[in-house]
mmCIF file of C-alpha atoms and ligand atoms in Angstrom:
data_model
loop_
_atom_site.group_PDB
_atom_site.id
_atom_site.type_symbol
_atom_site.label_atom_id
_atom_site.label_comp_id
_atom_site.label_asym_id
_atom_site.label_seq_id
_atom_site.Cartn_x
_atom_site.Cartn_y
_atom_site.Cartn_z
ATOM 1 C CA UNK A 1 10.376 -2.075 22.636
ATOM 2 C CA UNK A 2 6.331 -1.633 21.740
ATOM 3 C CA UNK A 3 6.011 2.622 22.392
ATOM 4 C CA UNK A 4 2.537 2.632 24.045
ATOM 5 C CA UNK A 5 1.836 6.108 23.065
ATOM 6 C CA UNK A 6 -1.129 6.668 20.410
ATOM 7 C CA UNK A 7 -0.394 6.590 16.323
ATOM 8 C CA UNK A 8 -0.002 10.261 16.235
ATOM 9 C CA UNK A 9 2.590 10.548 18.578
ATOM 10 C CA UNK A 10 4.735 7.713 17.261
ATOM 11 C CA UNK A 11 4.398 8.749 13.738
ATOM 12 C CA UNK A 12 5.545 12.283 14.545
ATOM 13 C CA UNK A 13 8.360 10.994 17.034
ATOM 14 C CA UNK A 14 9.671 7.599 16.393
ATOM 15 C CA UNK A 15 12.781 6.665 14.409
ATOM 16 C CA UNK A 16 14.570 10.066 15.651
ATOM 17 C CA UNK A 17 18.081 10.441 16.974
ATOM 18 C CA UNK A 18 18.931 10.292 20.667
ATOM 19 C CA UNK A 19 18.519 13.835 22.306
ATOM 20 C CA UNK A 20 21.759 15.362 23.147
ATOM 21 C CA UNK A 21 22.685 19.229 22.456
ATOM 22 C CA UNK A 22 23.183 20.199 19.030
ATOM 23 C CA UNK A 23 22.065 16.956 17.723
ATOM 24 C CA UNK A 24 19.467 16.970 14.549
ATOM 25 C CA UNK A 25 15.943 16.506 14.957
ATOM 26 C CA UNK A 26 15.910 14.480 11.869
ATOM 27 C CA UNK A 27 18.189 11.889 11.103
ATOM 28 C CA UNK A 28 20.780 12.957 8.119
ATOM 29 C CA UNK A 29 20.482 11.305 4.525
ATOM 30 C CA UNK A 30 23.668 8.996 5.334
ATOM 31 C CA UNK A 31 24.878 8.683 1.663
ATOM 32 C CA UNK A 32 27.264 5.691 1.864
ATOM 33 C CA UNK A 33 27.929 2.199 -0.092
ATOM 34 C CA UNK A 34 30.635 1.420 2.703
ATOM 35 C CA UNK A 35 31.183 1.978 6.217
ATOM 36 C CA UNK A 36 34.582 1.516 8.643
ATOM 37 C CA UNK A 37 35.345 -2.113 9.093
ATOM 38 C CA UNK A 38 34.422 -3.787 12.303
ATOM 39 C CA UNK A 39 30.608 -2.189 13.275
ATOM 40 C CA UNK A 40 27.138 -3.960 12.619
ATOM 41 C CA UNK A 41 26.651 -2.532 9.015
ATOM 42 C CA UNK A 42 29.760 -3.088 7.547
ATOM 43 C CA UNK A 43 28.341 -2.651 4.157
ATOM 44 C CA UNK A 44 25.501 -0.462 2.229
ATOM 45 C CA UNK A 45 23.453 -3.275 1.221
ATOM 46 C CA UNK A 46 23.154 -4.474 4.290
ATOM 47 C CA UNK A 47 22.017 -1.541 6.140
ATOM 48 C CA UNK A 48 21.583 2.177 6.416
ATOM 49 C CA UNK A 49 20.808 4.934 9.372
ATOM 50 C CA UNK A 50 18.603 6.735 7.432
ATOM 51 C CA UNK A 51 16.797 3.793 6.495
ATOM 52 C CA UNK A 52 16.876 2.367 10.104
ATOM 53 C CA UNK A 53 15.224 5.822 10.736
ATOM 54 C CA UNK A 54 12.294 5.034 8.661
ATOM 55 C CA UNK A 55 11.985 1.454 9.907
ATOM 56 C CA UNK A 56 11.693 2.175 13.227
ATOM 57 C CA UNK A 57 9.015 4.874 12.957
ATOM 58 C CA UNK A 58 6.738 2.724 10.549
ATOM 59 C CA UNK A 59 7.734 -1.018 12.530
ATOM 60 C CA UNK A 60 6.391 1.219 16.088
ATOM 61 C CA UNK A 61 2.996 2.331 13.877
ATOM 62 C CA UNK A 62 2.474 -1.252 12.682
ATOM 63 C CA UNK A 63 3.521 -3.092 16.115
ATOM 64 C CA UNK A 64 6.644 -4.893 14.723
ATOM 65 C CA UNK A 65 9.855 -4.335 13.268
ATOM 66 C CA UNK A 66 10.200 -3.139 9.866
ATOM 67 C CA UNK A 67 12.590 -3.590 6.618
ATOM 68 C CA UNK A 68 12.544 -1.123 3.359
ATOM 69 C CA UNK A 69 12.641 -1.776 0.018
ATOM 70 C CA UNK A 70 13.139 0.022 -3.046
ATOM 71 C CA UNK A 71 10.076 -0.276 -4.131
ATOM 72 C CA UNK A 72 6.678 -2.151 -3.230
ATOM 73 C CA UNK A 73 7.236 -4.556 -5.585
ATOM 74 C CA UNK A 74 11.146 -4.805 -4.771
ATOM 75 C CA UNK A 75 8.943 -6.230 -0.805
ATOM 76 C CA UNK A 76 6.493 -8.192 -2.966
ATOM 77 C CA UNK A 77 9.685 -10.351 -4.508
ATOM 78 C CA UNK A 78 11.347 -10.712 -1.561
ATOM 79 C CA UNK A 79 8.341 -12.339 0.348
ATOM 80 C CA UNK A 80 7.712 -14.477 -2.622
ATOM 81 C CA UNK A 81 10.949 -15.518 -2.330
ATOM 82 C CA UNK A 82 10.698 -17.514 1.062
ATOM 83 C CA UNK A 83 7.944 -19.401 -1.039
ATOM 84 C CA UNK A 84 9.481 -23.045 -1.276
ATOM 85 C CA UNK A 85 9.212 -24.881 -4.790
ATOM 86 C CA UNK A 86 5.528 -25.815 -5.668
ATOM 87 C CA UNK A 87 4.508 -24.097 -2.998
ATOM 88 C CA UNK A 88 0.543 -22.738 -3.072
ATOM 89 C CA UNK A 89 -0.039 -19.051 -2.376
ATOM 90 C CA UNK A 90 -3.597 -17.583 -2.513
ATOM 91 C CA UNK A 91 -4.448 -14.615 -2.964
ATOM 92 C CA UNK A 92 -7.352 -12.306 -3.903
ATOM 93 C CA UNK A 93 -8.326 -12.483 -7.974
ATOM 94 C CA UNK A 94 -8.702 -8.268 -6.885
ATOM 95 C CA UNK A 95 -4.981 -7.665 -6.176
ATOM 96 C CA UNK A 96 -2.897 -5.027 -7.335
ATOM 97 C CA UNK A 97 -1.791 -5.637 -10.967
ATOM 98 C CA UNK A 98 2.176 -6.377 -10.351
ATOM 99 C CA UNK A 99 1.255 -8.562 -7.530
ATOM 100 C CA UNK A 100 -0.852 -10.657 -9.777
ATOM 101 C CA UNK A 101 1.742 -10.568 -12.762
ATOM 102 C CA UNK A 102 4.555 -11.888 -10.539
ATOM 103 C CA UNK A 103 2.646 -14.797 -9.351
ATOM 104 C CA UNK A 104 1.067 -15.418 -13.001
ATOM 105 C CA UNK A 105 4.775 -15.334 -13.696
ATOM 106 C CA UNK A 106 6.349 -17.597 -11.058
ATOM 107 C CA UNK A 107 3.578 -20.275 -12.036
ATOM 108 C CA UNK A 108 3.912 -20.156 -15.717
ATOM 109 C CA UNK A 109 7.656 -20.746 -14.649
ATOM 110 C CA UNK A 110 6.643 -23.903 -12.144
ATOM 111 C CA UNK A 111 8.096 -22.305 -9.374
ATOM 112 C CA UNK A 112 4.815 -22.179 -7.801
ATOM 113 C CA UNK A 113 1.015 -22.808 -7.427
ATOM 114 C CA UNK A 114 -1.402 -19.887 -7.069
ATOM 115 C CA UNK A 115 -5.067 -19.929 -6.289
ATOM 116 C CA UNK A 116 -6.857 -16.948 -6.509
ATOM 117 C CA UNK A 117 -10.400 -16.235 -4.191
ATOM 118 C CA UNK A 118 -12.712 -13.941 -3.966
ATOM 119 C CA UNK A 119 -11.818 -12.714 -0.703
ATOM 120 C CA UNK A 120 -15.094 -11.652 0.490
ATOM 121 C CA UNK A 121 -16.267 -15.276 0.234
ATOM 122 C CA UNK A 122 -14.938 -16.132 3.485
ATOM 123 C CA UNK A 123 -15.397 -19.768 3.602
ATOM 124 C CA UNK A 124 -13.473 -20.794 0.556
ATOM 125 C CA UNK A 125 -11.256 -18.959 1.221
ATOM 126 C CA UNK A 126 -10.616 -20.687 4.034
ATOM 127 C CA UNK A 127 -11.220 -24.420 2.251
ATOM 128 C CA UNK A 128 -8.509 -22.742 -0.303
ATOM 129 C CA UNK A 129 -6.092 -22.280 2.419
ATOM 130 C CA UNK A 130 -5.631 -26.175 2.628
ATOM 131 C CA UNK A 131 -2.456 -26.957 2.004
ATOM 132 C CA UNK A 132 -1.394 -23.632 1.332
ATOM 133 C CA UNK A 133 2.337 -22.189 2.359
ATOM 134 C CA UNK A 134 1.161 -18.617 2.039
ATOM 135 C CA UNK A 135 -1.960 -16.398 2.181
ATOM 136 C CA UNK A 136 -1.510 -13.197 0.538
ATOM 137 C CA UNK A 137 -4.445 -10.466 0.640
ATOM 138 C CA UNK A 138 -5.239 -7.099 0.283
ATOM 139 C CA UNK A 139 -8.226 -5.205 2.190
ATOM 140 C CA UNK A 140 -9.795 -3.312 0.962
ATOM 141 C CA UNK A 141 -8.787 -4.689 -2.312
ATOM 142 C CA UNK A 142 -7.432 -2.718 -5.202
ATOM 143 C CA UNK A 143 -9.284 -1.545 -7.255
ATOM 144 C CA UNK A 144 -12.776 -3.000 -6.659
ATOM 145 C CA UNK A 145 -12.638 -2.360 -2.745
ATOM 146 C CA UNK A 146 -13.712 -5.302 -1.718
ATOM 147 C CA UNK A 147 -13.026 -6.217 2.197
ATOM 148 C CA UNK A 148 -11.953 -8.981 3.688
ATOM 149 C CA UNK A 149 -13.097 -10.700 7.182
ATOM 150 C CA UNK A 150 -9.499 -9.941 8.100
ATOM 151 C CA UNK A 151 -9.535 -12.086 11.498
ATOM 152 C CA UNK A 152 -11.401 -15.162 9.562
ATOM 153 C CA UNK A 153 -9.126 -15.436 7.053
ATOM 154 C CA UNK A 154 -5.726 -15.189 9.333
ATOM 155 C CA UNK A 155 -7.477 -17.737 11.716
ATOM 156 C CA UNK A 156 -8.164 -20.349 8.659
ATOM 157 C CA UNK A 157 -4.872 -19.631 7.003
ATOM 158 C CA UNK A 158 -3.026 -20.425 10.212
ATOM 159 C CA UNK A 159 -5.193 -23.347 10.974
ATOM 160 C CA UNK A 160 -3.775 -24.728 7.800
ATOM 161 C CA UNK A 161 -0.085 -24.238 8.484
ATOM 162 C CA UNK A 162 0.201 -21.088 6.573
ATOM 163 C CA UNK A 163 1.700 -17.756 6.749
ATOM 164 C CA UNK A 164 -0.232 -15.046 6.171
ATOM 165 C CA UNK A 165 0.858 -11.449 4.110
ATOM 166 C CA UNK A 166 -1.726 -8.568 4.590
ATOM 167 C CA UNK A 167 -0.647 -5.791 1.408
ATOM 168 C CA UNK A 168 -1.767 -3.069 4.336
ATOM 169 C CA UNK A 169 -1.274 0.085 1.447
ATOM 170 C CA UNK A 170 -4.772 1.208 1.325
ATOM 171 C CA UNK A 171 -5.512 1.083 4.930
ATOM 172 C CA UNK A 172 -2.386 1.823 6.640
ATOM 173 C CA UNK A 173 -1.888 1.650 10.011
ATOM 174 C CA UNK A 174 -3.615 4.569 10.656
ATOM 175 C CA UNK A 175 -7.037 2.465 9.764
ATOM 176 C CA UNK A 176 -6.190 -1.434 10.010
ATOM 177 C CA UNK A 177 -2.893 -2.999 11.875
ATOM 178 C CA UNK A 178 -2.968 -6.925 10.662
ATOM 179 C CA UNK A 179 -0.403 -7.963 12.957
ATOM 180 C CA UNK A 180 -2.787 -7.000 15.694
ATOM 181 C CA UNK A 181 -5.154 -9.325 14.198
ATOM 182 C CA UNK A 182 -2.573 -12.283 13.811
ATOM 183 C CA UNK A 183 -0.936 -11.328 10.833
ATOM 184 C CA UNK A 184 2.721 -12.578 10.050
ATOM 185 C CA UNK A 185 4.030 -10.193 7.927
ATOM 186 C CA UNK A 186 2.084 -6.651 6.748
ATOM 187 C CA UNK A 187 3.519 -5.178 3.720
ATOM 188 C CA UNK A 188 3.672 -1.762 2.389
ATOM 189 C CA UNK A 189 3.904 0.105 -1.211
ATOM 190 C CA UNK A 190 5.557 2.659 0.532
ATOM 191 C CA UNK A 191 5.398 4.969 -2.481
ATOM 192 C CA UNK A 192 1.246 5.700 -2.158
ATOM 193 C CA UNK A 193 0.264 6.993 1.802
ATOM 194 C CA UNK A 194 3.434 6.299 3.934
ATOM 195 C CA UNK A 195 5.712 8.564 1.579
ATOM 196 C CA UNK A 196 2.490 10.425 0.315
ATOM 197 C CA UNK A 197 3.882 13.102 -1.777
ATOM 198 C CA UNK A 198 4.332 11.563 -5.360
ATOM 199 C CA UNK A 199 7.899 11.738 -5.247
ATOM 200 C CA UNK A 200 9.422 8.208 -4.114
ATOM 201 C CA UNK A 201 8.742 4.698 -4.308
ATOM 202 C CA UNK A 202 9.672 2.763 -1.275
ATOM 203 C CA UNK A 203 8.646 -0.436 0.524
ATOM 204 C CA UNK A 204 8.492 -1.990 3.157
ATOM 205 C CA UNK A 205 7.546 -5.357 5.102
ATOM 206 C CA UNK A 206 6.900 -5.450 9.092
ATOM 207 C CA UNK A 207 7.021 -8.564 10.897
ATOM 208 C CA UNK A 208 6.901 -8.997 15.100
ATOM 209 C CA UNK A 209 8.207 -12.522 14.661
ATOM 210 C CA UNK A 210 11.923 -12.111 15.213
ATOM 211 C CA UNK A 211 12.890 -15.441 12.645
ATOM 212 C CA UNK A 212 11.207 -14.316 10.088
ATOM 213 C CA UNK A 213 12.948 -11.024 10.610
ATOM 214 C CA UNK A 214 15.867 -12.486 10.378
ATOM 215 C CA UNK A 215 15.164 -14.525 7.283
ATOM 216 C CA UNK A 216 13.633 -11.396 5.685
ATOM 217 C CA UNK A 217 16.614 -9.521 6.168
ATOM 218 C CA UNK A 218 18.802 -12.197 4.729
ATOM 219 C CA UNK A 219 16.407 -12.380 1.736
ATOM 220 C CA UNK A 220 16.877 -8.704 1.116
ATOM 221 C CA UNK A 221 20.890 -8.406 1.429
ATOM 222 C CA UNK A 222 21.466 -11.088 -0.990
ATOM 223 C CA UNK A 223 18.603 -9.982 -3.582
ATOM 224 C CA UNK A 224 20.018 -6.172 -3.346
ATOM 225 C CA UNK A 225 15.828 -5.033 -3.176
ATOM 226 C CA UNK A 226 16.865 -2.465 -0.521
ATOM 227 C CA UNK A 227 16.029 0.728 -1.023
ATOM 228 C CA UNK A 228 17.737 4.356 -1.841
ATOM 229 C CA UNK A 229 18.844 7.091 0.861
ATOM 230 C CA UNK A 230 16.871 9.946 -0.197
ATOM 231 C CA UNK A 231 14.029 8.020 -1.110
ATOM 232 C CA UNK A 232 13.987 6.956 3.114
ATOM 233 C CA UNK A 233 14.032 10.444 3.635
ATOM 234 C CA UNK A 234 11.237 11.363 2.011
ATOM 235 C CA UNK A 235 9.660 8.147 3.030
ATOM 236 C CA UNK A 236 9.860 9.252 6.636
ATOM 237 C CA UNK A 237 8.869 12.548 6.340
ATOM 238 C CA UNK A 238 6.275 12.228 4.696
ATOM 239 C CA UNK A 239 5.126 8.993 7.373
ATOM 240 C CA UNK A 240 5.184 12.377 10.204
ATOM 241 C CA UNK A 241 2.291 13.247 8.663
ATOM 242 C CA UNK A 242 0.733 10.179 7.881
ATOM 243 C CA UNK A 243 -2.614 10.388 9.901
ATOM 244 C CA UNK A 244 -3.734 14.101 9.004
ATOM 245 C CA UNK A 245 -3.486 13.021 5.355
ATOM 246 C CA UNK A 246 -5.589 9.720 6.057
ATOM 247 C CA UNK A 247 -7.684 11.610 8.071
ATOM 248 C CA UNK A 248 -8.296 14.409 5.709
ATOM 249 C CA UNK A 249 -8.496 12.544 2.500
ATOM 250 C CA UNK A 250 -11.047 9.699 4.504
ATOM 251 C CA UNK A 251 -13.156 12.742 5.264
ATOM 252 C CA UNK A 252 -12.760 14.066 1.650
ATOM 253 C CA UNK A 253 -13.807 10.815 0.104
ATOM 254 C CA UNK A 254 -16.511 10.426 2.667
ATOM 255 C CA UNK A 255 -17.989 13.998 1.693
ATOM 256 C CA UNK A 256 -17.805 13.048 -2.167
ATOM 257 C CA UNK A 257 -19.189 9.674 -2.003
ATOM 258 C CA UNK A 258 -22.556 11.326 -0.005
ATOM 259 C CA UNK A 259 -22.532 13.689 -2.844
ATOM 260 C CA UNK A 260 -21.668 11.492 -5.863
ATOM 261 C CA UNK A 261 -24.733 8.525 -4.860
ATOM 262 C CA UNK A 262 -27.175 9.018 -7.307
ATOM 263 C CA UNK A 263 -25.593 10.701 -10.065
ATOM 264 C CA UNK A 264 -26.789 10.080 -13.373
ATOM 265 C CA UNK A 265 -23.219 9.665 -14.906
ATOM 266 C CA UNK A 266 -22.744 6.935 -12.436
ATOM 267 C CA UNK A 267 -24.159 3.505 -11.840
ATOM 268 C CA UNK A 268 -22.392 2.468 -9.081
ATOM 269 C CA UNK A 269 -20.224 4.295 -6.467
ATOM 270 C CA UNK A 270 -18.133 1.586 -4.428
ATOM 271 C CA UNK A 271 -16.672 3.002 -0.896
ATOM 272 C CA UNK A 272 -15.956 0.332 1.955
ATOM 273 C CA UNK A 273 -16.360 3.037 4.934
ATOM 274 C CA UNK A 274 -12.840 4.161 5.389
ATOM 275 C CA UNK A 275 -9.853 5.048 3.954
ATOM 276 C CA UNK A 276 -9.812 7.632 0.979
ATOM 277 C CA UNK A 277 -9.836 5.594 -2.413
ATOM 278 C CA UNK A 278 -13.580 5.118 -4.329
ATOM 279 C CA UNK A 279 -13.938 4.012 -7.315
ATOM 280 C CA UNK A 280 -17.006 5.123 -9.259
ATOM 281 C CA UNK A 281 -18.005 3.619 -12.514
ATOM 282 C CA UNK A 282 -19.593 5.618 -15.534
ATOM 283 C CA UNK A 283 -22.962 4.194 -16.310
ATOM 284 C CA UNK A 284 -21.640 4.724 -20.105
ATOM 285 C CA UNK A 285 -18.432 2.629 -19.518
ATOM 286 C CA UNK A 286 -14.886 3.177 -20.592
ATOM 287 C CA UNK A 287 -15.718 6.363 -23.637
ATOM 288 C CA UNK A 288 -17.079 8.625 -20.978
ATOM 289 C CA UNK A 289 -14.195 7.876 -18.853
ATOM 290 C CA UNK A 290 -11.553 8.277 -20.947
ATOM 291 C CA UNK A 291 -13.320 11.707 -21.595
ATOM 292 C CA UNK A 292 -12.730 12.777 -18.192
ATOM 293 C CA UNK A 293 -9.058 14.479 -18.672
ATOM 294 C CA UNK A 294 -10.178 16.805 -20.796
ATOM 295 C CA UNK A 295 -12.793 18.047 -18.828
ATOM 296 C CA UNK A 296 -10.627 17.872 -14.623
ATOM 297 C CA UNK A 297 -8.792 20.527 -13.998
ATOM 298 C CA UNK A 298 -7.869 19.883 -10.457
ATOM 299 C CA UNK A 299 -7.985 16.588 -10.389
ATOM 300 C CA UNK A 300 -4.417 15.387 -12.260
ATOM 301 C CA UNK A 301 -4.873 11.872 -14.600
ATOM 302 C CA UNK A 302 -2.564 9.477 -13.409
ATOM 303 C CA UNK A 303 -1.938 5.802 -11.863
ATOM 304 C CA UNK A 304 -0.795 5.197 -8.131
ATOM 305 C CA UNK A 305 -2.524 6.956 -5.161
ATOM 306 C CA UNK A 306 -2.217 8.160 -1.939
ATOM 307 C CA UNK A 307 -0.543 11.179 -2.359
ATOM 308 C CA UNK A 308 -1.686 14.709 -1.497
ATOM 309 C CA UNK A 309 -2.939 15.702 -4.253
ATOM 310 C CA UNK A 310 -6.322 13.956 -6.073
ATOM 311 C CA UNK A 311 -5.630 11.958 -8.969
ATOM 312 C CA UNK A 312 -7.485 9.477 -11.179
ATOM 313 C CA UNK A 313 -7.293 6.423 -13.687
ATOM 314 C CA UNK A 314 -9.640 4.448 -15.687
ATOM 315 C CA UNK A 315 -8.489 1.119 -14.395
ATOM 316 C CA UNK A 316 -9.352 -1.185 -17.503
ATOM 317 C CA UNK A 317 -6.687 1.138 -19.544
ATOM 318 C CA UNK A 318 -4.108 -1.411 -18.380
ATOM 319 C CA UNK A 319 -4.205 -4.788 -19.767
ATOM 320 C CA UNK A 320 -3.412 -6.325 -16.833
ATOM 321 C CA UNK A 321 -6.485 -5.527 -14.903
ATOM 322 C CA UNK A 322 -9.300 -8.061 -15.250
ATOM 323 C CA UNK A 323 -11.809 -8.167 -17.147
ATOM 324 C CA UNK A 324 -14.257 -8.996 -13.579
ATOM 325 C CA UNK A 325 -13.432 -5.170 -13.218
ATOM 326 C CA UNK A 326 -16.215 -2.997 -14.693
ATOM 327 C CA UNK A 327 -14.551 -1.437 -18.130
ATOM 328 C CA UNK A 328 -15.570 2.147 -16.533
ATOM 329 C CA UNK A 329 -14.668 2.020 -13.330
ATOM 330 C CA UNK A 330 -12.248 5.037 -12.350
ATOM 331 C CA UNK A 331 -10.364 4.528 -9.271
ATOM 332 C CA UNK A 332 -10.372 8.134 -7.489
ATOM 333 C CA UNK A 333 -7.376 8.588 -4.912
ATOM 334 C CA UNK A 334 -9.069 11.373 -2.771
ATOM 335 C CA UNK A 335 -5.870 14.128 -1.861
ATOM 336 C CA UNK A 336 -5.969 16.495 0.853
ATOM 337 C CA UNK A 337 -7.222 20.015 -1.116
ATOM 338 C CA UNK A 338 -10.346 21.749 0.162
ATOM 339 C CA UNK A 339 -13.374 19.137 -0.625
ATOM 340 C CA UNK A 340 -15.340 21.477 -2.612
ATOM 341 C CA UNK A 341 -13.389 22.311 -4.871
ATOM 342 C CA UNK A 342 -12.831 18.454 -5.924
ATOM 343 C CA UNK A 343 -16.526 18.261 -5.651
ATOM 344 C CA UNK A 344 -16.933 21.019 -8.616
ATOM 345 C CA UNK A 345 -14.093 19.957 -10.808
ATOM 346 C CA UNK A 346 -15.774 16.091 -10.637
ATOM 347 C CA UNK A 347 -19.231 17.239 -11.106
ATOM 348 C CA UNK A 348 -18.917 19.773 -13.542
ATOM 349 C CA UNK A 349 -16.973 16.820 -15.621
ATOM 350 C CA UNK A 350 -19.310 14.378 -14.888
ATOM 351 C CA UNK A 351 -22.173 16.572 -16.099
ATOM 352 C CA UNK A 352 -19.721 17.325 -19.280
ATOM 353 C CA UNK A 353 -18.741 13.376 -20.080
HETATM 354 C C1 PLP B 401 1.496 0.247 -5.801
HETATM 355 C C2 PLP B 401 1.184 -0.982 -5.045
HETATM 356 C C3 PLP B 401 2.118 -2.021 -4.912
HETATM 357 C C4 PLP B 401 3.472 -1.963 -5.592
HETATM 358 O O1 PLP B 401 4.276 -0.967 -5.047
HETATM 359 P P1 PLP B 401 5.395 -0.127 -5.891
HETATM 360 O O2 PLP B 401 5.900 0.800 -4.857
HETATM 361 O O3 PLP B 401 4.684 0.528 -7.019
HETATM 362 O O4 PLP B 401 6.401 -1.119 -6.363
HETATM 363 C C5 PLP B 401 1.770 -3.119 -4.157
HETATM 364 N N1 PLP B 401 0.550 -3.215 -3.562
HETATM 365 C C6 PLP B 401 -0.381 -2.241 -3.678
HETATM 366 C C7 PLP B 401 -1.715 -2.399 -3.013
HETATM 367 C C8 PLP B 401 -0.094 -1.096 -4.418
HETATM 368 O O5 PLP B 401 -1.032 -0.147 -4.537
#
């Protein structure tokens, strides 16, 4: 049933238990590998309340209904999966790393073909749809923030017979819902915004095509990439707050990026307008980055991003990025803390490094 109330609203109320006296407001971490014979779960693996909890409230933010994972990754697999022998996927040569590792790895293995586009280069991407079972992209894209005509690309890739996977972690439905925008599945690292506290990693596909729902589901109970109890907990309380932290860490990064352009240290600031990742990149390349830690004392050194607090990572440090990404870019996950105080910690480094 679509709620019609704004994304505020249903992130603070969906996926909660009916109202009757003395019930919770929250649903309870249901810790169970088993349930009573003869119900609809029968099972662990194949289903959990507190899970159901968290699918609800994030399938009502995205318009569609939702399944968890145990990890982003654990969703990235289990799309994959539905990926028929030789099958073509594209996807953007700017995805994140473990995406692009798994498919590297399913071709080397001839299970199947990938193509990767520079998504911004709308047309071929569309002539590399042809033929394609699957479209996969991220906007903006991680970590060079490229963005995608999101529409164009859904309307080619469908043209050509395929489905189409929009990695919606950056954004989040806060900023961009691709299933608006003819999307067939959205997926989530549920571990950076959603959850948003650094603490759990989660996943999470939404669909609003019942089949694929279906076959999704199926996908997951027989690979066992569902997710833990606690870790849908978490994931759900920290989605309540989901659009004050995007809000507060867009305006952040907004503030810092009018502040940053022009800085000597820098030759390039890269922002797409929204959301609250930048990536800056030191006009000195990858020594004057790497110099940065000992210099931040509010911002913490570390990969992943969107949680509340600011952290940072010189991208290049991991083999696995490529080498089209500048050796000094640093990927800056804005947090939630009062913006001038991340203003002084980065500029006093900057001026240091
Ligand atoms: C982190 C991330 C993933 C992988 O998610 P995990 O929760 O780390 O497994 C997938 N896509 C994007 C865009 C990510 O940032």
């Amino acid at each position: 049933m679509p709620d019609s109330r704004k994304p505020a609203t249903v992130a603070v109320h969906a996926g909660r238990p009916e109202r009757s006296p003395d019930q919770p407001l929250n649903v309870p971490i249901s810790m169970a590998s088993t349930y009573g014979a003869g119900g609809d779960l029968e099972y662990g693996r194949y289903g959990n309340p507190t899970w159901s909890a968290f699918e609800d409230a994030l399938g009502a933010l995205e318009g569609g209904r939702c399944l968890s994972f145990g990890s982003g990754m654990g969703a990235v697999t289990t799309v994959l999966d539905l990926v028929g022998q030789d099958g073509l996927v594209v996807a953007p040569k700017h995805s994140y790393t473990g995406t692009l590792l798994q498919l590297a790895d399913l071709e080397m293995r001839g299970r199947i073909r990938t193509k990767l586009v520079d998504i911004t280069e709308t047309a071929a991407v569309a002539a590399a749809c042809d033929d394609a079972a699957l479209v996969w992209f991220e906007s903006p894209t991680n970590p060079a923030l490229e963005v995608a005509d999101v529409a164009a690309i859904i309307a080619a890739a469908h043209e050509a017979g395929a489905r189409v996977v929009v990695d919606n972690t950056f954004a989040t439905p806060v900023l961009q819902r691709p299933l608006e925008q003819g999307a067939d599945i959205v997926l989530h690292s549920a571990t950076k915004y959603i959850a948003g506290h650094s603490d759990a990693l989660m996943g999470a596909i939404v669909t609003a095509d019942d089949d694929l729902y279906a076959v999704l589901k199926g996908r997951r109970d027989l690979l066992g990439t569902t997710p833990g109890t606690l870790e849908a907990y978490l994931a759900l309380r920290g989605l309540r707050t989901l659009h004050l932290r995007v809000e507060r860490a867009q305006a952040n990064a907004t503030e810092l990026v009018r502040r940053l352009e022009g800085h000597p240290a820098l030759s390039e600031v890269r922002y797409p307008g929204f959301g609250g990742i930048v990536s800056i990149v030191l006009a000195g390349g990858a020594h004057p980055a790497d110099l940065l830690p000992q210099h931040l004392r509010t911002w913490l050194h570390a990969t992943s991003l969107g949680g509340v607090e600011s952290t940072y990572e010189r991208r290049r440090r991991w083999n696995a990025e490529p080498d089209t990404i500048p050796a000094g870019l640093v990927r800056l996950s804005v947090g939630i803390e009062d913006v001038d105080d991340l203003w002084d910690d980065l500029v006093q480094a900057l001026d240091a490094v």
